[in-house]
Amino acid sequence: MKKLILILMTFSISILNAAQNYSSNQLFYNPLVIGSVNGESESDMQSADAIAYNKAYGLVLDEKWNEAIKEFQSFIKSFPNSDLVSGANFWLCYTQEKRGDDPEKVFDCYLSFVNGNKDSKWVDDARYNLIRLGQELIKKGKTQYKPIIENLQSEDNDELNIAALYALQDIGDERAIESIIKLYDSSKGEKIKGKIINGMADSDSPKILEKLIQIATSDKSPKLQKMAVYALAEQRGEKAISTLIKVFNSSKEHEVKKAVLYSISESKSTEALNFMLDVALKEKNESLAKTAVYALPMFDKTSSVKALDKVLMSDRSIEIRKAALYAQAEINDPAVIESLKKFALSNADESLKTAAIYAISENSSTTSTNVLKDIYKQSKSIKVKKTIIYSLGERKEDNIAEFFSKVATTEKDEELAKAAVRSLAEIDNKKVAIETLKSIFQTSKSIEIKKTALYSFGEIKSDDIINLLSDIAMNEKNTDISKVAVYALAESKSKEVLPLLLKIYQSSAPVEVRTAAFYSISELDGSTKVLSDMFNSEKDFDMQKKIVYALAETQSDEAVDILIKIIKGDNHISVRRAAINALGEFDSKKAKDALINILQK
């Protein structure tokens, strides 16, 4: 019987709260989900956390308070991210009260829950228990709880008053209008005032309109000012434009002004467009002016293009005109691309030119690709040309490789040629990229271009180029190019790289190339065995010492065994000393034991 009463109590409290919180505008409606004995959904019951939760809740129903507390505490620890945690925290407070814990501690438990779980389905139940407990404590002379309880009761009364007022408003009672305004002025909490503002959005009363304007322009809370702005926009629709403009012109709050711009941008009227353009052209605050610029593409295409052109041709700051260029990128129209092309070729400011290139690049069409190539041919700006190269590197057309190849082999400016070579590594068709890079490497007379081509091979990370890089490293007459081939080979991170680098190291290649191979090997994972083979074949004492220290860098037990073998072997004294020093670089017990053994002998 007690279990049934507890179940009914749980449902009745939730239903009462839902009924009290419901209003016709649904500001205070909290849906009740029914699917199990404690109100959780059936889908939750299928999960591990729900099973654990319902186990603990079953102990509440059985009035086994100590066991229930332990289970809920275990649940919270095991499932800290579960949606059921707030319910578990509520029942922890409830079971502590039922167990007979200190009322003040139980009060603190409920208060902590209410403050930390504003959106929980159990918050109203917790508030109810909190007020009840607080009133009992006050009767016992604990007057420190009185302000807390009065505040909670005031919030509850305000909630009920708002619901009643809007009910009157919905049935056409004019008395509600004055009462709503008075309630706003007398309320202290920002949360309650916010709910009143939201409700005002549904009223077409001139008095409510006047009050919203007053809040938007002079309320002490910027948050409430912004809410009033959005309420005005919702209340008045297209008619709100002139009102919102007045708010913009009279407000001193930056965020409120920005809220006005966002609200007006939802309109497609000529009045809204003209206002946005006026702000873009005249507003002293650059951030607000840019906000207005970014809103211009939301109007009809023809009007938007004309408005943005006016901003571009104005004497506004570089940043505002950049914003106009980026805004044009949002308009999908070939005429816009052509307009951006003219701007990129004619404007004197390089930062604006590059911004125009970025704007064109936002359009992924073949038309924009051809426009970028055409600008490259006509432009004399190195910065603009480089921006175009990097922008085209993100394109998917196969003929992009042909463009890069031409730039790499004919461009007089070496930096631009190298940029084109680097961009080849970025194109989607890797087969085309590899063949193009091969051609550039074979035909170019520039050492720097050849080296850049090799680095680009390494960026592609394809097994197709491993043998090519290895062959260049071992057979290229130019030592600098051979070294770059070695580094590019290591950069590819292929499984086949280590044996190839070892082969280069053991070859008759120049010492600089062999050294590059050694350093590349030492940087790769799984290099311990290869380093051991290198040491065994190496005759140069200095190189042996370098290998010893490279082994220490691996920090592997396998390397410790190799170093111990080197120390015990008939190697040069300087090499054995280096191996001992290398063991000192290890943190492992095995290395420390090896050093102690050396001392004991």
XYZ file of C-alpha atoms in Angstrom:
601
model
C 0.000 0.000 0.000
C 2.822 2.411 0.893
C 4.513 1.639 -2.427
C 1.307 2.503 -4.305
C 0.982 5.772 -2.390
C 4.579 6.725 -3.269
C 3.962 5.993 -6.955
C 0.779 8.042 -6.940
C 2.564 10.843 -5.083
C 5.279 10.963 -7.759
C 2.729 11.215 -10.553
C 0.408 13.619 -8.774
C 3.191 16.118 -7.977
C 4.432 16.029 -11.577
C 0.900 16.398 -12.986
C 0.111 19.264 -10.595
C 3.294 21.074 -11.592
C 2.553 20.543 -15.279
C -0.959 21.932 -14.789
C 0.327 24.940 -12.840
C 3.052 25.635 -15.386
C 0.917 25.394 -18.489
C -0.210 28.517 -20.290
C -1.756 29.001 -23.721
C 1.471 30.418 -25.128
C 3.335 27.360 -23.742
C 5.976 29.423 -21.987
C 5.693 27.293 -18.869
C 4.650 23.920 -20.232
C 6.824 20.949 -19.255
C 5.694 17.709 -20.953
C 5.239 14.678 -18.712
C 6.783 11.505 -20.142
C 5.106 8.331 -18.914
C 6.682 4.961 -19.682
C 7.767 3.382 -16.389
C 6.907 3.599 -12.699
C 9.111 6.666 -12.216
C 8.214 8.537 -15.362
C 11.261 7.636 -17.472
C 10.807 6.625 -21.117
C 10.735 3.004 -22.233
C 13.793 3.527 -24.439
C 15.777 4.588 -21.355
C 14.711 1.376 -19.593
C 16.553 -0.698 -22.178
C 19.940 0.803 -21.306
C 22.366 -0.207 -18.542
C 22.009 3.126 -16.761
C 18.208 2.859 -16.710
C 18.379 -0.677 -15.288
C 20.668 0.550 -12.481
C 18.466 3.603 -11.910
C 15.260 1.561 -11.626
C 16.966 -0.860 -9.270
C 17.726 2.047 -6.921
C 14.241 3.491 -7.401
C 12.718 0.139 -6.485
C 14.457 0.412 -3.108
C 12.784 3.817 -2.636
C 9.415 2.193 -3.276
C 10.288 -0.479 -0.705
C 11.330 2.265 1.746
C 14.813 0.776 2.119
C 16.401 4.184 2.532
C 20.005 3.212 3.350
C 20.217 0.745 0.484
C 18.566 3.231 -1.896
C 21.113 5.929 -0.993
C 24.024 3.563 -1.653
C 22.556 2.463 -4.995
C 21.910 6.040 -6.167
C 25.430 7.102 -5.129
C 26.846 4.120 -7.020
C 24.666 4.980 -10.035
C 25.935 8.589 -10.161
C 29.547 7.401 -9.924
C 29.072 4.731 -12.634
C 26.975 6.807 -15.053
C 28.022 10.483 -14.556
C 26.846 11.476 -18.058
C 23.478 9.708 -17.954
C 20.291 11.697 -18.564
C 18.963 10.079 -15.383
C 21.560 11.656 -13.060
C 19.322 14.591 -12.138
C 16.584 12.138 -11.087
C 19.117 10.180 -9.017
C 20.227 13.384 -7.278
C 16.612 14.269 -6.490
C 15.909 10.858 -4.967
C 19.123 11.092 -2.927
C 17.711 14.207 -1.249
C 14.331 12.534 -0.832
C 15.723 9.343 0.733
C 17.965 11.335 3.111
C 14.873 13.182 4.319
C 12.915 9.950 4.744
C 15.811 8.346 6.619
C 15.578 11.133 9.160
C 18.802 12.990 8.342
C 19.445 16.477 9.741
C 16.736 18.730 8.168
C 19.305 21.458 7.493
C 21.508 19.055 5.538
C 18.467 17.810 3.612
C 17.492 21.448 2.917
C 20.993 22.116 1.544
C 20.667 18.997 -0.616
C 17.399 20.182 -2.175
C 18.720 23.745 -2.560
C 21.836 22.486 -4.353
C 19.628 20.391 -6.628
C 17.314 23.307 -7.486
C 20.234 25.634 -8.265
C 22.129 23.072 -10.332
C 19.289 21.401 -12.231
C 17.121 24.212 -13.578
C 15.923 22.108 -16.524
C 15.322 18.867 -14.632
C 11.841 17.329 -14.643
C 12.237 16.978 -10.860
C 13.053 20.623 -10.098
C 9.470 21.567 -9.232
C 9.170 18.609 -6.845
C 12.459 19.673 -5.235
C 11.237 23.283 -4.898
C 8.037 22.050 -3.236
C 10.003 19.975 -0.696
C 12.516 22.791 -0.205
C 9.799 25.311 0.681
C 8.101 22.804 3.004
C 11.339 22.027 4.838
C 12.283 25.711 5.006
C 8.969 26.622 6.582
C 9.459 23.896 9.216
C 12.974 25.167 9.986
C 11.721 28.771 10.281
C 9.069 27.621 12.815
C 11.922 26.116 14.845
C 13.628 29.512 14.996
C 16.026 29.055 12.045
C 15.275 32.517 10.635
C 18.274 32.433 8.246
C 16.125 30.331 5.921
C 13.375 32.951 5.651
C 14.894 35.037 2.781
C 15.516 31.881 0.720
C 11.936 30.646 1.165
C 10.428 34.081 0.481
C 12.434 34.309 -2.751
C 11.272 30.859 -3.858
C 7.648 31.635 -2.998
C 7.917 34.944 -4.826
C 9.179 33.177 -7.949
C 6.354 30.645 -7.714
C 3.785 33.416 -7.284
C 5.228 35.286 -10.257
C 4.984 32.142 -12.413
C 1.336 31.667 -11.446
C 0.574 35.377 -11.897
C 2.062 35.344 -15.401
C 0.035 32.274 -16.360
C -3.153 33.935 -15.044
C -2.398 37.224 -16.813
C -1.819 35.596 -20.171
C -4.962 33.554 -19.738
C -6.841 36.836 -19.252
C -5.058 38.339 -22.249
C -6.007 35.370 -24.434
C -9.693 35.817 -23.640
C -9.447 39.519 -24.440
C -9.432 41.106 -20.966
C -7.807 44.576 -21.257
C -7.014 44.598 -17.534
C -4.294 42.026 -18.219
C -2.224 44.534 -20.226
C -1.743 46.967 -17.345
C -1.174 44.085 -14.946
C 1.507 42.529 -17.174
C 3.381 45.837 -17.312
C 3.097 46.312 -13.526
C 4.258 42.743 -12.917
C 7.313 43.340 -15.113
C 8.203 46.512 -13.210
C 7.754 44.860 -9.807
C 9.555 41.611 -10.621
C 13.199 41.350 -9.559
C 14.434 38.200 -11.266
C 15.819 38.360 -14.802
C 14.368 34.906 -15.513
C 10.803 35.997 -14.675
C 11.177 39.256 -16.568
C 12.413 37.319 -19.576
C 9.319 35.134 -19.528
C 7.107 38.221 -19.351
C 8.905 39.699 -22.392
C 8.456 36.473 -24.341
C 4.756 36.588 -23.597
C 4.539 40.218 -24.694
C 5.525 39.134 -28.191
C 2.043 37.638 -28.617
C 0.276 40.924 -27.854
C -0.616 43.571 -30.426
C -1.445 46.128 -27.756
C 0.019 49.640 -28.316
C 0.817 49.790 -24.578
C 2.800 46.548 -24.795
C 4.600 47.905 -27.871
C 5.527 51.041 -25.947
C 6.754 48.956 -22.999
C 8.901 46.726 -25.219
C 10.511 49.823 -26.782
C 11.203 51.181 -23.300
C 12.796 47.866 -22.213
C 14.855 47.621 -25.412
C 16.280 51.107 -25.030
C 16.597 51.704 -21.284
C 16.400 48.512 -19.210
C 19.479 47.991 -17.041
C 19.917 44.427 -18.279
C 21.432 44.121 -21.803
C 20.047 40.561 -21.937
C 16.490 41.796 -21.374
C 17.049 44.605 -23.867
C 17.967 42.047 -26.526
C 14.956 39.904 -25.636
C 12.727 42.941 -26.053
C 14.234 43.564 -29.500
C 13.462 40.013 -30.619
C 9.967 40.280 -29.097
C 9.350 43.461 -31.088
C 10.414 41.725 -34.289
C 8.122 38.783 -33.552
C 5.217 40.955 -32.466
C 5.187 43.403 -35.334
C 6.641 41.474 -38.282
C 7.284 43.797 -41.230
C 5.681 46.632 -39.264
C 8.483 46.367 -36.703
C 11.187 47.761 -39.022
C 10.602 51.441 -38.257
C 10.305 50.669 -34.525
C 13.520 48.635 -34.520
C 15.344 51.395 -36.387
C 14.313 53.805 -33.617
C 15.694 51.350 -31.039
C 18.969 51.075 -32.988
C 19.389 54.839 -33.156
C 18.603 55.426 -29.464
C 20.343 52.432 -27.860
C 23.872 52.749 -26.460
C 24.407 48.989 -26.077
C 26.516 47.360 -28.795
C 24.889 43.933 -28.392
C 21.401 45.422 -28.490
C 22.206 47.242 -31.720
C 23.536 43.979 -33.156
C 20.314 42.213 -32.113
C 18.368 44.902 -33.997
C 20.428 44.217 -37.130
C 19.848 40.470 -36.861
C 16.107 41.047 -36.423
C 15.822 43.460 -39.343
C 17.803 41.102 -41.592
C 14.901 38.657 -41.340
C 12.800 41.115 -43.337
C 12.993 41.267 -47.117
C 11.505 44.763 -47.418
C 13.068 47.703 -49.223
C 13.003 49.683 -45.968
C 15.103 46.985 -44.274
C 17.588 46.849 -47.174
C 18.013 50.622 -47.239
C 18.591 50.698 -43.472
C 21.232 47.956 -43.671
C 23.011 49.766 -46.488
C 22.883 53.021 -44.535
C 24.491 51.314 -41.505
C 27.127 49.698 -43.740
C 28.025 53.086 -45.257
C 27.756 55.376 -42.230
C 28.008 53.487 -38.924
C 31.146 54.503 -37.010
C 31.405 51.186 -35.149
C 33.196 48.849 -37.572
C 31.761 45.671 -36.042
C 28.174 46.890 -36.491
C 28.909 48.087 -40.024
C 30.321 44.651 -40.926
C 27.269 42.946 -39.401
C 25.078 45.035 -41.684
C 27.271 44.180 -44.694
C 27.048 40.449 -44.028
C 23.248 40.757 -43.884
C 22.977 42.347 -47.356
C 23.110 39.040 -49.344
C 19.887 37.983 -47.568
C 17.861 40.340 -49.745
C 16.964 39.784 -53.391
C 19.961 39.113 -55.632
C 19.831 42.254 -57.776
C 19.408 44.611 -54.816
C 22.105 42.810 -52.814
C 24.685 43.090 -55.597
C 23.995 46.805 -56.097
C 24.185 47.483 -52.338
C 27.474 45.592 -51.927
C 28.956 47.384 -54.946
C 28.181 50.690 -53.246
C 30.047 49.550 -50.147
C 33.017 48.402 -52.256
C 33.222 51.700 -54.098
C 32.885 53.756 -50.905
C 35.665 55.203 -48.748
C 34.879 52.836 -45.889
C 37.698 51.009 -44.079
C 39.577 48.098 -45.644
C 37.934 45.639 -43.221
C 34.406 46.785 -44.080
C 35.107 46.516 -47.808
C 36.656 43.086 -47.276
C 33.401 42.097 -45.578
C 31.550 43.276 -48.708
C 33.761 41.043 -50.867
C 33.172 38.016 -48.641
C 29.450 38.799 -48.603
C 29.409 38.761 -52.408
C 30.761 35.208 -52.250
C 27.398 34.223 -50.759
C 25.591 35.280 -53.943
C 25.621 32.510 -56.538
C 25.691 34.505 -59.766
C 28.195 34.552 -62.709
C 27.831 38.337 -62.859
C 29.156 38.573 -59.298
C 32.230 36.514 -60.215
C 32.916 38.819 -63.146
C 32.510 41.848 -60.886
C 34.979 40.369 -58.376
C 37.427 39.711 -61.221
C 37.360 43.360 -62.291
C 37.855 44.435 -58.685
C 40.828 42.077 -58.213
C 42.524 43.459 -61.341
C 41.784 47.147 -60.825
C 41.929 47.867 -57.082
C 45.203 49.256 -55.774
C 45.058 47.670 -52.320
C 46.621 44.173 -52.293
C 44.694 42.958 -49.244
C 41.424 43.817 -51.023
C 42.635 42.069 -54.167
C 43.416 38.871 -52.264
C 40.060 39.108 -50.467
C 38.398 39.224 -53.895
C 40.336 36.081 -54.882
C 39.127 34.274 -51.750
C 35.571 35.391 -52.543
C 35.828 33.979 -56.079
C 37.311 30.757 -54.672
C 34.179 30.203 -52.596
C 32.412 29.433 -55.856
C 33.462 25.927 -56.950
C 32.262 26.176 -60.551
C 34.424 25.739 -63.663
C 33.641 29.367 -64.483
C 35.321 30.562 -61.284
C 38.328 28.307 -62.004
C 38.775 29.897 -65.425
C 38.342 33.375 -63.936
C 41.107 32.675 -61.397
C 43.429 31.459 -64.166
C 42.647 34.553 -66.219
C 43.383 36.847 -63.257
C 46.706 35.021 -62.790
C 47.680 35.782 -66.394
C 46.766 39.459 -66.149
C 47.830 40.285 -62.607
C 51.253 41.705 -61.799
C 50.895 41.170 -58.044
C 52.995 38.306 -56.627
C 50.708 38.119 -53.582
C 47.584 37.845 -55.742
C 49.176 35.194 -57.939
C 50.270 33.125 -54.951
C 46.767 33.360 -53.467
C 45.346 32.079 -56.761
C 47.777 29.138 -56.825
C 46.822 28.018 -53.328
C 43.116 28.533 -54.046
C 43.299 26.417 -57.207
C 45.095 23.687 -55.251
C 41.770 22.918 -53.562
C 39.960 22.380 -56.894
C 39.009 18.954 -58.262
C 39.379 19.525 -62.018
C 42.095 17.386 -63.639
C 43.317 20.248 -65.831
C 44.481 22.092 -62.693
C 47.642 19.946 -62.823
C 48.349 21.234 -66.322
C 48.065 24.823 -65.068
C 50.465 24.152 -62.181
C 52.935 22.414 -64.490
C 52.993 25.429 -66.793
C 53.522 27.822 -63.878
C 56.277 25.610 -62.429
C 58.210 25.407 -65.704
C 57.644 28.877 -67.202
C 57.122 31.280 -64.285
C 60.107 33.619 -63.870
C 59.412 34.198 -60.195
C 60.844 31.128 -58.434
C 58.629 31.497 -55.345
C 55.508 31.301 -57.511
C 56.911 28.308 -59.385
C 57.625 26.539 -56.087
C 54.110 27.360 -54.815
C 52.671 25.705 -57.938
C 54.792 22.590 -57.349
C 53.681 22.391 -53.702
C 50.038 22.749 -54.711
C 50.305 19.691 -56.957
C 50.543 17.558 -53.808
C 47.107 18.866 -52.767
C 45.056 17.924 -55.846
C 42.676 14.950 -55.611
C 43.988 12.942 -58.573
C 47.232 11.604 -57.070
C 48.187 9.671 -60.208
C 48.097 12.858 -62.278
C 49.959 14.712 -59.519
C 52.777 12.141 -59.455
C 53.207 12.103 -63.237
C 53.223 15.901 -63.358
C 55.805 16.135 -60.569
C 58.006 13.561 -62.346
C 57.870 15.654 -65.488
C 58.739 18.843 -63.584
C 61.640 17.126 -61.806
C 63.058 15.773 -65.053
C 62.684 18.932 -67.159
C 63.289 21.779 -64.726
C 66.757 23.345 -64.698
C 66.226 24.899 -61.278
C 67.715 23.026 -58.309
C 65.145 24.623 -55.992
C 62.233 23.535 -58.173
C 63.599 19.978 -58.299
C 63.951 19.919 -54.499
C 60.412 21.251 -54.055
C 59.130 18.526 -56.382
C 60.805 15.890 -54.186
C 59.283 17.349 -51.013
C 55.898 17.281 -52.745
C 56.424 13.586 -53.534
C 56.883 13.015 -49.809
C 53.638 14.861 -49.055
C 51.644 12.595 -51.361
C 52.667 9.515 -49.334
C 52.166 7.000 -52.129
C 53.937 3.641 -52.481
C 54.320 4.459 -56.190
C 57.024 7.018 -55.443
C 59.071 5.084 -52.839
C 61.375 3.406 -55.351
C 61.681 6.608 -57.381
C 62.892 8.595 -54.344
C 65.265 5.800 -53.331
C 66.770 5.713 -56.840
C 67.248 9.509 -56.855
C 68.854 9.402 -53.400
C 71.422 6.820 -54.488
C 72.167 7.916 -58.061
C 71.614 11.674 -58.315
C 74.896 13.508 -58.913
C 73.773 16.629 -57.067
C 74.277 15.937 -53.346
C 71.681 18.486 -52.198
C 69.009 16.853 -54.357
C 69.989 13.376 -53.082
C 69.635 14.545 -49.468
C 66.182 16.005 -50.155
C 65.170 12.696 -51.745
C 66.214 10.928 -48.533
C 64.163 13.299 -46.356
C 61.169 13.011 -48.709
C 61.482 9.228 -48.539
C 61.334 9.329 -44.725
C 58.386 11.720 -44.873
C 56.328 9.154 -46.825
C 56.099 6.980 -43.651
C 55.775 3.789 -45.725
C 56.646 0.389 -44.180
C 59.157 -0.106 -46.985
C 61.112 3.027 -46.057
C 63.393 1.655 -43.303
C 65.121 -1.050 -45.412
C 65.497 1.427 -48.300
C 67.079 4.035 -46.028
C 69.412 1.360 -44.643
C 70.370 0.436 -48.200
C 71.175 4.102 -48.926
C 73.212 4.326 -45.724
C 75.227 1.235 -46.634
C 75.745 2.344 -50.255
C 78.674 4.245 -51.717
C 76.652 7.462 -51.704
C 78.377 10.677 -50.501
C 78.785 10.972 -46.740
C 76.236 13.835 -46.555
C 73.610 11.588 -48.146
C 74.455 8.649 -45.876
C 74.279 10.963 -42.846
C 70.859 12.184 -43.993
C 69.754 8.537 -44.230
C 71.025 7.882 -40.697
C 69.144 10.845 -39.190
C 66.002 9.897 -41.114
C 66.181 6.327 -39.771
C 66.653 7.533 -36.198
C 63.453 9.601 -36.431
C 61.256 6.706 -37.575
C 59.309 4.269 -35.379
C 60.625 0.715 -35.224
C 64.180 1.744 -36.090
C 65.999 -0.191 -33.302
C 66.796 -3.302 -35.400
C 67.924 -1.187 -38.350
C 70.183 0.926 -36.117
C 71.744 -2.283 -34.763
C 72.482 -3.487 -38.324
C 73.971 -0.077 -39.119
C 76.268 -0.252 -36.099
C 77.491 -3.748 -37.006
C 78.429 -2.663 -40.530
C 79.888 0.727 -39.554
C 83.715 1.114 -39.213
C 83.858 4.832 -38.408
C 84.066 5.403 -34.618
C 82.329 8.781 -34.716
C 79.441 7.351 -36.715
C 79.203 4.398 -34.318
C 78.799 6.837 -31.418
C 76.037 8.666 -33.270
C 74.216 5.357 -33.744
C 74.644 4.568 -30.035
C 72.960 7.838 -29.027
C 70.211 7.260 -31.609
C 69.534 3.895 -29.910
C 69.086 5.734 -26.615
C 66.410 7.900 -28.243
C 64.240 4.808 -28.892
C 63.942 4.104 -25.118
C 63.213 0.435 -25.906
C 64.300 -2.669 -23.970
C 65.640 -4.030 -27.249
C 67.982 -1.034 -27.469
C 69.208 -1.706 -23.901
C 70.232 -5.243 -24.940
C 72.090 -3.886 -27.969
C 73.936 -1.272 -25.877
C 74.951 -3.901 -23.305
C 76.331 -6.032 -26.145
C 78.306 -3.032 -27.457
C 79.768 -2.362 -23.982
C 80.808 -6.008 -23.573
C 82.216 -6.277 -27.103
C 85.691 -5.400 -28.377
C 84.600 -1.990 -29.654
C 86.715 1.135 -29.335
C 86.834 2.518 -25.780
C 85.202 5.804 -26.852
C 82.300 3.885 -28.394
C 81.853 1.703 -25.298
C 81.951 4.841 -23.110
C 79.254 6.398 -25.325
C 77.124 3.251 -24.878
C 77.409 3.555 -21.073
C 76.362 7.211 -21.272
C 73.476 6.202 -23.525
C 72.255 3.680 -20.933
C 72.103 6.571 -18.481
C 69.498 8.198 -20.739
C 67.017 5.352 -20.089
C 64.394 5.423 -17.329
C 63.878 1.657 -17.302
C 64.876 -0.721 -14.507
C 66.628 -2.919 -17.064
C 69.031 -0.108 -18.015
C 69.734 0.771 -14.366
C 70.438 -2.886 -13.532
C 72.854 -3.077 -16.472
C 74.782 -0.051 -15.179
C 74.979 -1.535 -11.663
C 76.321 -4.792 -13.121
C 79.025 -2.837 -14.940
C 80.050 -1.142 -11.664
C 80.134 -4.442 -9.752
C 82.500 -5.982 -12.307
